[in-house]
Short mmCIF file of C-alpha atoms in Angstrom, two decimals:
data_model
loop_
_atom_site.label_atom_id
_atom_site.label_comp_id
_atom_site.label_asym_id
_atom_site.label_seq_id
_atom_site.Cartn_x
_atom_site.Cartn_y
_atom_site.Cartn_z
CA UNK A 1 -12.59 -9.50 8.20
CA UNK A 2 -13.74 -7.68 11.34
CA UNK A 3 -16.87 -7.21 13.11
CA UNK A 4 -17.66 -3.59 13.96
CA UNK A 5 -19.36 -2.26 17.08
CA UNK A 6 -22.71 -2.71 15.33
CA UNK A 7 -21.94 -6.25 14.57
CA UNK A 8 -21.65 -6.01 10.64
CA UNK A 9 -18.69 -7.89 9.26
CA UNK A 10 -16.46 -5.63 7.12
CA UNK A 11 -13.18 -6.47 5.04
CA UNK A 12 -10.92 -4.51 7.29
CA UNK A 13 -7.40 -5.32 7.64
CA UNK A 14 -6.94 -6.32 11.33
CA UNK A 15 -3.69 -5.74 13.31
CA UNK A 16 -5.04 -7.98 16.10
CA UNK A 17 -2.04 -10.28 16.31
CA UNK A 18 0.03 -11.01 19.40
CA UNK A 19 3.19 -12.12 17.70
CA UNK A 20 5.85 -9.61 16.78
CA UNK A 21 6.52 -9.25 13.20
CA UNK A 22 10.25 -10.00 13.44
CA UNK A 23 10.82 -12.81 10.92
CA UNK A 24 10.16 -13.16 7.34
CA UNK A 25 7.41 -15.53 5.92
CA UNK A 26 8.15 -17.10 2.69
CA UNK A 27 5.93 -16.21 -0.29
CA UNK A 28 5.98 -17.97 -3.66
CA UNK A 29 7.78 -15.95 -6.10
CA UNK A 30 5.98 -14.38 -9.15
CA UNK A 31 7.99 -14.16 -12.46
CA UNK A 32 7.54 -13.33 -16.19
CA UNK A 33 8.41 -16.12 -18.69
CA UNK A 34 9.12 -15.54 -22.33
CA UNK A 35 6.73 -17.50 -24.62
CA UNK A 36 8.39 -18.69 -27.95
CA UNK A 37 7.11 -20.77 -30.63
CA UNK A 38 8.68 -23.89 -29.28
CA UNK A 39 8.58 -23.42 -25.50
CA UNK A 40 8.57 -21.02 -22.46
CA UNK A 41 12.02 -19.81 -21.56
CA UNK A 42 12.92 -18.30 -18.25
CA UNK A 43 15.17 -15.51 -19.34
CA UNK A 44 13.86 -11.94 -18.60
CA UNK A 45 11.91 -10.74 -21.54
CA UNK A 46 12.57 -7.39 -22.98
CA UNK A 47 9.70 -5.70 -25.03
CA UNK A 48 9.47 -2.47 -27.06
CA UNK A 49 6.29 -0.52 -26.59
CA UNK A 50 4.83 3.02 -26.67
CA UNK A 51 1.61 2.06 -24.78
CA UNK A 52 1.54 -0.43 -21.93
CA UNK A 53 -1.94 -1.63 -21.07
CA UNK A 54 -2.30 -3.49 -17.83
CA UNK A 55 -5.62 -5.13 -17.00
CA UNK A 56 -6.07 -6.42 -13.45
CA UNK A 57 -9.24 -8.76 -12.74
CA UNK A 58 -11.71 -10.57 -14.90
CA UNK A 59 -13.76 -7.74 -16.20
CA UNK A 60 -10.68 -5.56 -17.25
CA UNK A 61 -8.90 -8.53 -18.80
CA UNK A 62 -12.03 -9.50 -20.83
CA UNK A 63 -12.33 -6.07 -22.04
CA UNK A 64 -8.79 -5.89 -23.31
CA UNK A 65 -9.14 -9.30 -24.76
CA UNK A 66 -12.39 -8.44 -26.63
CA UNK A 67 -11.80 -4.84 -27.67
CA UNK A 68 -8.20 -4.11 -27.91
CA UNK A 69 -6.49 -7.39 -28.98
CA UNK A 70 -7.01 -9.11 -32.32
CA UNK A 71 -7.49 -12.86 -32.72
CA UNK A 72 -5.80 -15.22 -32.72
CA UNK A 73 -4.15 -14.35 -29.46
CA UNK A 74 -0.59 -15.40 -29.16
CA UNK A 75 1.05 -14.56 -25.84
CA UNK A 76 4.57 -13.26 -25.93
CA UNK A 77 5.20 -13.91 -22.19
CA UNK A 78 3.25 -15.25 -19.22
CA UNK A 79 3.01 -14.25 -15.59
CA UNK A 80 3.66 -17.34 -13.40
CA UNK A 81 3.87 -18.27 -9.82
CA UNK A 82 6.77 -20.58 -9.07
CA UNK A 83 5.71 -23.84 -7.49
CA UNK A 84 6.76 -24.80 -3.79
CA UNK A 85 10.47 -25.33 -3.71
CA UNK A 86 10.12 -27.61 -0.49
CA UNK A 87 12.13 -30.84 -0.69
CA UNK A 88 9.09 -32.97 0.01
CA UNK A 89 9.36 -36.62 -0.71
CA UNK A 90 7.02 -38.36 -3.17
CA UNK A 91 5.08 -39.76 -0.31
CA UNK A 92 4.54 -36.48 1.29
CA UNK A 93 3.46 -35.10 -2.10
CA UNK A 94 1.06 -37.98 -2.70
CA UNK A 95 -1.91 -36.34 -4.41
CA UNK A 96 -0.40 -32.87 -3.82
CA UNK A 97 2.10 -32.69 -6.75
CA UNK A 98 0.29 -29.50 -7.96
CA UNK A 99 2.16 -27.75 -5.10
CA UNK A 100 5.36 -28.25 -7.17
CA UNK A 101 3.82 -26.82 -10.52
CA UNK A 102 4.01 -23.33 -11.46
CA UNK A 103 0.55 -21.53 -11.82
CA UNK A 104 -0.06 -19.18 -14.66
CA UNK A 105 -1.85 -15.95 -13.64
CA UNK A 106 -1.82 -13.97 -16.82
CA UNK A 107 -0.24 -13.18 -20.17
CA UNK A 108 1.45 -10.48 -22.23
CA UNK A 109 0.22 -9.79 -25.62
CA UNK A 110 1.26 -7.45 -28.62
CA UNK A 111 -1.50 -5.97 -30.53
CA UNK A 112 -1.38 -5.95 -34.38
CA UNK A 113 0.61 -2.68 -34.10
CA UNK A 114 3.58 -4.86 -33.25
CA UNK A 115 6.18 -3.19 -30.91
CA UNK A 116 3.87 -0.37 -30.14
CA UNK A 117 1.18 -1.65 -27.83
CA UNK A 118 1.91 -4.23 -25.08
CA UNK A 119 -1.01 -5.50 -23.09
CA UNK A 120 -0.51 -7.32 -19.77
CA UNK A 121 -3.49 -9.27 -18.74
CA UNK A 122 -3.88 -10.65 -15.18
CA UNK A 123 -7.38 -11.85 -14.59
CA UNK A 124 -6.37 -14.15 -11.51
CA UNK A 125 -5.83 -13.03 -7.87
CA UNK A 126 -2.58 -12.44 -6.64
CA UNK A 127 -1.21 -12.05 -3.02
CA UNK A 128 -0.36 -8.44 -2.16
CA UNK A 129 3.26 -9.34 -1.82
CA UNK A 130 3.31 -10.76 -5.29
CA UNK A 131 1.56 -7.63 -6.73
CA UNK A 132 4.47 -5.50 -5.50
CA UNK A 133 7.09 -7.83 -6.97
CA UNK A 134 5.14 -8.20 -10.31
CA UNK A 135 4.60 -4.45 -10.58
CA UNK A 136 8.47 -3.92 -10.60
CA UNK A 137 8.93 -6.89 -13.00
CA UNK A 138 6.64 -5.55 -15.58
CA UNK A 139 8.66 -2.44 -15.96
CA UNK A 140 11.83 -4.22 -16.05
CA UNK A 141 10.45 -6.04 -19.12
CA UNK A 142 9.88 -2.92 -21.03
CA UNK A 143 12.95 -1.89 -23.26
CA UNK A 144 13.70 1.70 -22.42
CA UNK A 145 16.61 1.95 -24.88
CA UNK A 146 14.28 2.66 -27.81
CA UNK A 147 12.29 5.37 -26.27
CA UNK A 148 12.21 7.13 -23.02
CA UNK A 149 8.77 7.21 -21.55
CA UNK A 150 5.82 4.76 -22.51
CA UNK A 151 2.39 5.76 -21.56
CA UNK A 152 0.86 3.28 -19.14
CA UNK A 153 -2.97 2.67 -18.87
CA UNK A 154 -4.21 0.47 -15.94
CA UNK A 155 -7.67 -0.97 -15.91
CA UNK A 156 -9.17 -2.69 -12.94
CA UNK A 157 -12.50 -3.48 -11.46
CA UNK A 158 -13.53 -3.25 -7.56
CA UNK A 159 -16.67 -4.18 -5.86
CA UNK A 160 -19.13 -1.18 -5.08
CA UNK A 161 -18.85 -1.94 -1.38
CA UNK A 162 -15.15 -0.59 -1.58
CA UNK A 163 -16.29 2.71 -3.05
CA UNK A 164 -16.50 5.46 -0.22
CA UNK A 165 -18.70 8.44 -1.05
CA UNK A 166 -20.34 11.20 1.04
CA UNK A 167 -23.41 10.91 -1.38
CA UNK A 168 -26.33 8.63 -0.84
CA UNK A 169 -25.86 5.52 -2.94
CA UNK A 170 -29.39 5.95 -4.44
CA UNK A 171 -28.09 8.82 -6.45
CA UNK A 172 -25.44 6.66 -8.32
CA UNK A 173 -25.65 4.17 -11.01
CA UNK A 174 -24.63 0.59 -10.48
CA UNK A 175 -21.25 1.29 -12.39
CA UNK A 176 -18.88 4.14 -11.49
CA UNK A 177 -15.74 4.77 -13.46
CA UNK A 178 -13.12 6.79 -11.94
CA UNK A 179 -9.54 7.92 -12.92
CA UNK A 180 -6.27 8.47 -10.95
CA UNK A 181 -3.08 9.50 -12.71
CA UNK A 182 0.56 9.88 -12.08
CA UNK A 183 2.11 13.29 -11.76
CA UNK A 184 3.75 13.19 -15.06
CA UNK A 185 0.53 12.10 -17.00
CA UNK A 186 -0.27 15.03 -19.26
CA UNK A 187 -1.57 12.94 -22.25
CA UNK A 188 -4.94 14.47 -23.09
CA UNK A 189 -7.72 15.56 -20.62
CA UNK A 190 -9.36 12.86 -18.55
CA UNK A 191 -13.15 12.66 -19.22
CA UNK A 192 -13.70 10.44 -16.17
CA UNK A 193 -14.07 12.03 -12.78
CA UNK A 194 -10.98 11.82 -10.57
CA UNK A 195 -11.14 9.30 -7.78
CA UNK A 196 -12.45 11.05 -4.59
CA UNK A 197 -11.06 11.05 -1.10
CA UNK A 198 -10.77 8.85 1.00
CA UNK A 199 -10.80 6.01 -1.64
CA UNK A 200 -7.53 4.07 -2.07
CA UNK A 201 -6.57 1.24 -4.52
CA UNK A 202 -4.31 -1.77 -3.48
CA UNK A 203 -2.96 -4.71 -5.31
CA UNK A 204 -1.31 -4.90 -8.73
CA UNK A 205 -3.12 -1.81 -10.10
CA UNK A 206 -1.59 0.23 -7.32
CA UNK A 207 1.82 -1.34 -7.81
CA UNK A 208 1.99 -0.40 -11.45
CA UNK A 209 0.84 3.10 -10.77
CA UNK A 210 3.27 3.50 -7.94
CA UNK A 211 6.03 2.44 -10.29
CA UNK A 212 4.90 5.05 -12.89
CA UNK A 213 5.05 7.71 -10.05
CA UNK A 214 8.46 7.05 -8.85
CA UNK A 215 9.88 6.36 -12.39
CA UNK A 216 8.16 9.48 -13.68
CA UNK A 217 6.34 7.63 -16.38
CA UNK A 218 3.01 8.92 -17.42
CA UNK A 219 0.47 6.46 -16.23
CA UNK A 220 -3.25 6.52 -15.64
CA UNK A 221 -5.48 4.15 -13.69
CA UNK A 222 -9.12 3.64 -14.42
CA UNK A 223 -11.17 1.79 -11.72
CA UNK A 224 -14.57 0.70 -12.33
CA UNK A 225 -16.82 -0.01 -9.29
CA UNK A 226 -19.43 -2.56 -10.01
CA UNK A 227 -22.08 -4.46 -8.07
CA UNK A 228 -20.55 -7.73 -8.88
CA UNK A 229 -17.03 -8.83 -9.64
CA UNK A 230 -17.75 -11.58 -12.15
CA UNK A 231 -17.46 -10.64 -15.74
CA UNK A 232 -20.78 -9.34 -17.08
CA UNK A 233 -21.27 -7.66 -20.46
CA UNK A 234 -22.36 -4.27 -18.83
CA UNK A 235 -19.24 -4.34 -16.55
CA UNK A 236 -16.80 -5.17 -19.47
CA UNK A 237 -18.53 -2.46 -21.58
CA UNK A 238 -18.18 0.21 -19.04
CA UNK A 239 -14.51 0.68 -20.13
CA UNK A 240 -15.68 1.30 -23.78
CA UNK A 241 -15.62 5.12 -23.49
CA UNK A 242 -11.90 4.92 -22.68
CA UNK A 243 -11.43 3.74 -26.41
CA UNK A 244 -12.72 7.24 -27.51
CA UNK A 245 -10.12 9.12 -25.71
CA UNK A 246 -6.38 9.44 -25.28
CA UNK A 247 -4.15 7.65 -24.90
CA UNK A 248 -6.06 4.44 -26.11
CA UNK A 249 -7.46 6.30 -29.05
CA UNK A 250 -4.14 7.03 -30.49
CA UNK A 251 -3.12 3.42 -30.61
CA UNK A 252 -6.06 1.19 -30.67
CA UNK A 253 -7.82 0.44 -33.95
CA UNK A 254 -11.47 -0.24 -33.45
CA UNK A 255 -12.07 -3.93 -33.45
CA UNK A 256 -15.16 -5.00 -35.63
CA UNK A 257 -15.33 -8.31 -33.99
CA UNK A 258 -15.29 -7.10 -30.44
CA UNK A 259 -18.83 -7.89 -29.61
CA UNK A 260 -18.65 -11.43 -30.95
CA UNK A 261 -15.31 -11.85 -29.14
CA UNK A 262 -16.88 -10.65 -25.79
CA UNK A 263 -19.88 -12.98 -26.23
CA UNK A 264 -17.44 -15.89 -26.83
CA UNK A 265 -15.14 -14.94 -23.91
CA UNK A 266 -18.08 -14.54 -21.53
CA UNK A 267 -19.63 -17.95 -22.55
CA UNK A 268 -16.42 -19.66 -22.07
CA UNK A 269 -15.86 -18.01 -18.65
CA UNK A 270 -19.26 -18.41 -17.18
CA UNK A 271 -19.86 -22.10 -18.25
CA UNK A 272 -19.81 -24.27 -15.24
CA UNK A 273 -17.03 -26.79 -16.36
CA UNK A 274 -17.28 -28.69 -13.11
CA UNK A 275 -20.99 -29.76 -13.42
CA UNK A 276 -21.29 -33.35 -14.74
CA UNK A 277 -24.72 -32.62 -15.93
CA UNK A 278 -24.03 -29.84 -18.49
CA UNK B 1 14.39 0.70 -0.83
CA UNK B 2 15.17 3.98 -2.43
CA UNK B 3 14.26 7.47 -1.95
CA UNK B 4 12.95 9.48 -4.86
CA UNK B 5 13.15 13.14 -4.25
CA UNK B 6 10.33 15.24 -5.84
CA UNK B 7 12.64 18.11 -6.78
CA UNK B 8 16.20 18.65 -6.94
CA UNK B 9 16.78 20.34 -3.62
CA UNK B 10 19.09 20.63 -0.74
CA UNK B 11 18.56 17.52 1.46
CA UNK B 12 20.85 18.35 4.34
CA UNK B 13 18.90 17.08 7.41
CA UNK B 14 21.85 16.67 9.81
CA UNK B 15 20.16 18.79 12.54
CA UNK B 16 16.73 17.38 11.80
CA UNK B 17 14.48 14.94 13.79
CA UNK B 18 12.89 12.15 11.87
CA UNK B 19 9.40 11.07 12.88
CA UNK B 20 8.09 7.87 11.42
CA UNK B 21 5.12 5.52 12.38
CA UNK B 22 5.21 1.87 12.94
CA UNK B 23 2.30 -0.17 11.41
CA UNK B 24 0.95 -1.65 14.75
CA UNK B 25 -2.24 -2.13 16.67
CA UNK B 26 -4.93 0.48 15.95
CA UNK B 27 -2.60 2.29 13.35
CA UNK B 28 -2.09 4.91 16.04
CA UNK B 29 1.42 5.83 14.75
CA UNK B 30 0.02 6.48 11.23
CA UNK B 31 -2.91 8.51 12.55
CA UNK B 32 -0.73 10.55 14.60
CA UNK B 33 1.44 11.34 11.62
CA UNK B 34 -1.59 12.28 9.62
CA UNK B 35 -2.44 14.80 12.36
CA UNK B 36 1.00 16.25 12.29
CA UNK B 37 1.03 16.47 8.44
CA UNK B 38 -2.20 18.20 8.30
CA UNK B 39 -1.57 20.72 11.23
CA UNK B 40 2.09 21.64 10.48
CA UNK B 41 3.36 23.43 7.53
CA UNK B 42 4.97 20.66 5.53
CA UNK B 43 6.12 20.01 2.04
CA UNK B 44 6.17 16.63 0.25
CA UNK B 45 9.87 16.10 -0.51
CA UNK B 46 9.87 12.63 -1.84
CA UNK B 47 8.81 9.01 -1.51
CA UNK B 48 10.45 5.87 -0.24
CA UNK B 49 9.72 3.17 -2.79
CA UNK B 50 10.39 -0.52 -2.23
CA UNK B 51 9.02 -3.87 -2.99
CA UNK B 52 8.90 -4.27 0.80
CA UNK B 53 5.77 -2.12 1.03
CA UNK B 54 2.44 -3.45 -0.11
CA UNK B 55 1.21 -1.27 -2.83
CA UNK B 56 -1.32 1.50 -2.33
CA UNK B 57 -2.40 4.55 -4.23
CA UNK B 58 -5.01 7.11 -3.80
CA UNK B 59 -5.66 10.88 -4.20
CA UNK B 60 -3.79 13.38 -2.13
CA UNK B 61 -4.98 12.69 1.45
CA UNK B 62 -4.74 16.35 2.65
CA UNK B 63 -6.76 18.11 -0.21
CA UNK B 64 -10.17 17.44 -1.27
CA UNK B 65 -9.45 18.51 -4.84
CA UNK B 66 -7.12 16.56 -7.13
CA UNK B 67 -3.50 17.48 -6.16
CA UNK B 68 -1.21 14.50 -7.09
CA UNK B 69 -1.37 10.93 -5.73
CA UNK B 70 -0.44 9.24 -2.56
CA UNK B 71 1.74 6.12 -2.52
CA UNK B 72 2.66 3.55 0.19
CA UNK B 73 5.48 5.66 1.94
CA UNK B 74 5.93 9.46 1.53
CA UNK B 75 8.51 11.91 3.02
CA UNK B 76 7.50 15.40 4.18
CA UNK B 77 9.83 18.20 5.47
CA UNK B 78 8.79 20.78 8.08
CA UNK B 79 11.36 23.60 7.94
CA UNK B 80 9.91 25.51 10.87
CA UNK B 81 10.41 22.61 13.43
CA UNK B 82 13.46 20.99 11.56
CA UNK B 83 11.48 17.76 11.26
CA UNK B 84 11.43 15.07 8.43
CA UNK B 85 8.07 13.16 8.77
CA UNK B 86 7.63 9.76 7.07
CA UNK B 87 4.14 8.61 6.39
CA UNK B 88 3.88 4.84 5.80
CA UNK B 89 0.31 3.78 4.66
CA UNK B 90 0.74 0.26 3.98
CA UNK B 91 2.10 -2.57 5.80
CA UNK B 92 5.56 -4.27 5.13
CA UNK B 93 5.32 -7.33 2.92
CA UNK B 94 5.63 -10.42 5.14
CA UNK B 95 8.43 -11.83 3.17
CA UNK B 96 10.56 -8.68 3.26
CA UNK B 97 10.54 -7.59 6.90
CA UNK B 98 14.33 -8.07 7.40
CA UNK B 99 15.14 -6.23 4.06
CA UNK B 100 12.80 -3.25 5.09
CA UNK B 101 14.47 -3.05 8.49
CA UNK B 102 18.04 -2.95 6.99
CA UNK B 103 17.33 -0.49 4.14
CA UNK B 104 15.39 1.82 6.47
CA UNK B 105 18.27 1.90 8.83
CA UNK B 106 20.62 2.42 6.12
CA UNK B 107 18.49 5.40 4.83
CA UNK B 108 18.40 6.94 8.23
CA UNK B 109 22.20 6.60 8.65
CA UNK B 110 22.87 8.15 5.21
CA UNK B 111 20.91 11.29 6.23
CA UNK B 112 22.55 11.72 9.78
CA UNK B 113 19.31 12.65 11.55
CA UNK B 114 19.90 14.07 15.05
CA UNK B 115 17.37 11.72 16.41
CA UNK B 116 14.60 9.40 15.19
CA UNK B 117 11.14 9.18 16.94
CA UNK B 118 9.14 6.07 16.23
CA UNK B 119 5.45 6.32 16.93
CA UNK B 120 4.08 2.90 17.82
CA UNK B 121 1.40 1.09 19.83
CA UNK B 122 0.87 -2.17 21.55
CA UNK B 123 -2.13 -4.16 23.08
CA UNK B 124 -3.85 -2.37 25.99
CA UNK B 125 -4.80 -5.71 27.67
CA UNK B 126 -1.12 -6.29 28.54
CA UNK B 127 -1.00 -3.37 30.91
CA UNK B 128 -0.42 -3.98 34.52
CA UNK B 129 -2.42 -2.59 37.34
CA UNK B 130 0.18 0.21 37.90
CA UNK B 131 0.02 1.05 34.20
CA UNK B 132 -3.84 1.76 34.54
CA UNK B 133 -3.18 4.73 36.95
CA UNK B 134 -1.17 6.63 34.54
CA UNK B 135 -1.04 7.88 30.83
CA UNK B 136 -1.10 4.86 28.57
CA UNK B 137 2.32 5.87 27.13
CA UNK B 138 5.60 4.42 27.60
CA UNK B 139 9.01 5.15 25.75
CA UNK B 140 12.21 3.42 24.94
CA UNK B 141 15.62 5.10 24.22
CA UNK B 142 18.61 3.44 22.41
CA UNK B 143 21.60 3.39 24.95
CA UNK B 144 23.13 6.61 23.55
CA UNK B 145 20.12 8.69 24.38
CA UNK B 146 19.28 7.20 27.86
CA UNK B 147 21.23 9.67 29.83
CA UNK B 148 20.27 12.89 27.92
CA UNK B 149 16.74 12.42 26.26
CA UNK B 150 15.58 9.48 28.43
CA UNK B 151 16.15 11.31 31.67
CA UNK B 152 14.47 14.46 30.41
CA UNK B 153 11.44 12.42 29.27
CA UNK B 154 11.19 10.85 32.57
CA UNK B 155 11.70 13.72 34.94
CA UNK B 156 10.11 16.70 32.84
CA UNK B 157 7.25 15.01 31.11
CA UNK B 158 6.52 12.23 33.61
CA UNK B 159 6.74 9.43 31.05
CA UNK B 160 7.93 6.06 32.12
CA UNK B 161 10.27 3.85 30.06
CA UNK B 162 9.11 0.41 28.98
CA UNK B 163 10.39 -2.27 31.49
CA UNK B 164 11.95 -5.62 30.48
CA UNK B 165 9.80 -8.50 31.56
CA UNK B 166 10.18 -12.22 32.11
CA UNK B 167 8.60 -13.83 28.89
CA UNK B 168 6.81 -16.38 30.97
CA UNK B 169 5.68 -14.79 34.08
CA UNK B 170 5.46 -11.16 32.78
CA UNK B 171 7.10 -10.05 36.07
CA UNK B 172 9.53 -7.18 35.75
CA UNK B 173 13.09 -8.59 35.26
CA UNK B 174 16.08 -6.64 33.86
CA UNK B 175 17.26 -9.69 32.13
CA UNK B 176 13.94 -10.21 30.33
CA UNK B 177 12.66 -9.29 27.18
CA UNK B 178 10.86 -6.07 25.72
CA UNK B 179 7.19 -7.13 25.79
CA UNK B 180 5.28 -5.13 23.32
CA UNK B 181 2.87 -7.49 21.48
CA UNK B 182 1.05 -5.91 18.56
CA UNK B 183 3.69 -3.47 17.91
CA UNK B 184 4.83 -4.77 14.56
CA UNK B 185 8.45 -4.36 13.74
CA UNK B 186 8.97 -1.85 16.72
CA UNK B 187 11.08 -4.37 18.79
CA UNK B 188 13.30 -5.61 16.00
CA UNK B 189 13.83 -2.11 14.73
CA UNK B 190 14.79 -0.90 18.14
CA UNK B 191 17.15 -3.67 18.80
CA UNK B 192 18.75 -3.14 15.33
CA UNK B 193 19.11 0.60 16.11
CA UNK B 194 20.70 -0.01 19.38
CA UNK B 195 23.45 -2.18 17.90
CA UNK B 196 24.04 0.21 15.11
CA UNK B 197 24.12 3.37 17.31
CA UNK B 198 21.23 5.00 15.61
CA UNK B 199 19.57 7.62 18.03
CA UNK B 200 16.07 6.08 18.23
CA UNK B 201 13.32 6.96 20.77
CA UNK B 202 10.18 4.88 20.62
CA UNK B 203 6.75 6.09 21.82
CA UNK B 204 4.35 3.22 22.73
CA UNK B 205 0.81 3.88 23.38
CA UNK B 206 -1.33 1.06 24.82
CA UNK B 207 -4.64 0.83 22.82
CA UNK B 208 -7.08 -1.70 21.49
CA UNK B 209 -8.44 -2.08 18.02
CA UNK B 210 -11.47 0.12 17.07
CA UNK B 211 -11.87 3.83 16.64
CA UNK B 212 -8.43 4.83 17.48
CA UNK B 213 -8.77 8.51 16.69
CA UNK B 214 -8.78 9.43 20.41
CA UNK B 215 -5.52 7.53 20.81
CA UNK B 216 -3.96 9.36 17.90
CA UNK B 217 -4.83 12.66 19.62
CA UNK B 218 -3.40 11.36 22.90
CA UNK B 219 -0.01 10.52 21.28
CA UNK B 220 0.03 13.81 19.29
CA UNK B 221 -0.51 15.76 22.54
CA UNK B 222 2.30 13.80 24.37
CA UNK B 223 4.58 14.31 21.40
CA UNK B 224 3.78 18.02 21.42
CA UNK B 225 4.61 18.28 25.19
CA UNK B 226 8.04 17.21 24.22
CA UNK B 227 8.64 18.94 20.92
CA UNK B 228 6.35 21.98 21.35
CA UNK B 229 5.02 21.81 17.71
CA UNK B 230 1.85 23.72 18.45
CA UNK B 231 1.11 26.22 21.06
CA UNK B 232 -2.00 26.66 23.30
CA UNK B 233 -3.15 25.41 26.74
CA UNK B 234 -4.07 21.80 27.29
CA UNK B 235 -7.75 22.32 26.74
CA UNK B 236 -7.15 23.89 23.38
CA UNK B 237 -4.82 21.45 21.95
CA UNK B 238 -7.33 19.05 20.54
CA UNK B 239 -8.87 22.03 18.65
CA UNK B 240 -5.54 22.93 17.19
CA UNK B 241 -4.92 19.61 15.53
CA UNK B 242 -6.27 19.56 12.19
CA UNK B 243 -8.12 16.31 10.97
CA UNK B 244 -7.15 15.51 7.40
CA UNK B 245 -9.93 15.00 4.82
CA UNK B 246 -8.83 11.43 4.30
CA UNK B 247 -10.22 10.52 7.74
CA UNK B 248 -13.73 10.87 6.37
CA UNK B 249 -15.88 7.76 6.15
CA UNK B 250 -13.21 5.92 8.21
CA UNK B 251 -15.77 3.31 8.99
CA UNK B 252 -17.57 3.15 5.55
CA UNK B 253 -20.34 4.93 3.86
CA UNK B 254 -23.42 6.31 5.63
CA UNK B 255 -26.30 3.85 5.85
CA UNK B 256 -28.60 4.03 2.82
CA UNK B 257 -31.66 6.16 3.58
CA UNK B 258 -34.10 3.85 1.90
CA UNK B 259 -33.70 1.16 4.57
CA UNK B 260 -35.49 3.10 7.10
#
């Protein structure tokens, strides 16, 4: 965070450090674990799919869970962050044993169209360094022997304050949906406006689209700018128009229980589990 | 890190100069490269892709209408001036700095560039009194270039090379260290290039965080004095550099009208 000349605090990345950036700083590794009926196995998963949907953040993840996946949800793999590998003694770890545990950040699911649609849902926050590594690992999970180029759809939400526009904000709605596609994406015409200059996207969504660009895989990123980041019915439903257009229209069968799923998911996520008086 | 070429094309860059920015204080190197790319006739020839770069995507930074996407690090070619220009738009991941240095130098060596120019910056408050009287720019040459390029930059352009300083007293000391705080990977890259005999020239501009557009113009002008990229008298040069559309709204949106 930085204060500007006029005093307002903006989330601008600051280079204001005196130390030289010579040495590596360790970051906990992110990895993908195959989930079998019995237990999780650490070998590299290998999935077949023609459409890969990557949902980043709570709203996009809730949309995929409610409108694209069918219940019961059985993950085929999970995204985990490895626990600290420091050789701390039990005394040093007293009360801090969670540091040694792996944290689950997201899951992979197949839809009812087995082997055709693979969904990767990552509602939790990642470090930027972990996003880059995960973007690469997602593509190494996709089996490219059965077909050459899957279509990749990336869904994410950002706060409205990150949207830059020459227009006055009064002219806009409180939800803005924009698209950005890789050079090889030719699957249907995009109904959403293209992301305007000078907006940029970072994090896992950017990592996946970058991989699409350099691997020449058709990929499209849909970003929804909303006035709050927590899941809200209107923010989740902002992605619904995407179901009516390619490539989701070709693969996703309308889920009749979507509205009920959404209601249940939002009730689970918005309930304050930490309050003793609920 | 690997290079993905956009088209199958001849990539013989043996007589070319490579210009690349260091992610440093004020992002001056990157802003300067943006000025070069928007002003000169360049072609996007490929991308450098690595998990060492933090991820970033956006619309094409040099065209207002949709025309492809930009990623963390792109490579451009300027045939007229025999330049290869790298634009790095995202910092290096803090757990992969060593890997980035090694693979970048390997990529440079594979393409046998004539020379490499690194555009970097460091904190203005570390200038000495003597530095305040002159242009806020210093340079560094790897040993192979000190005699040829280094003496030309000093005698013809009036640039001063960065002195080694005692790390505790900051007094000039030939046995000291290169003191360039806030310059990111500049020092480590310079030292590794020196040992691996890569022809590297570092341009180091003293600046502070804030609106660094004037600093970018200063560095672009100084670089132009050396490489003669755009013509025109001194007073016309600022008008000659084209500002890219991606510089719009650099400090956020306009204030909403209904608050007044």
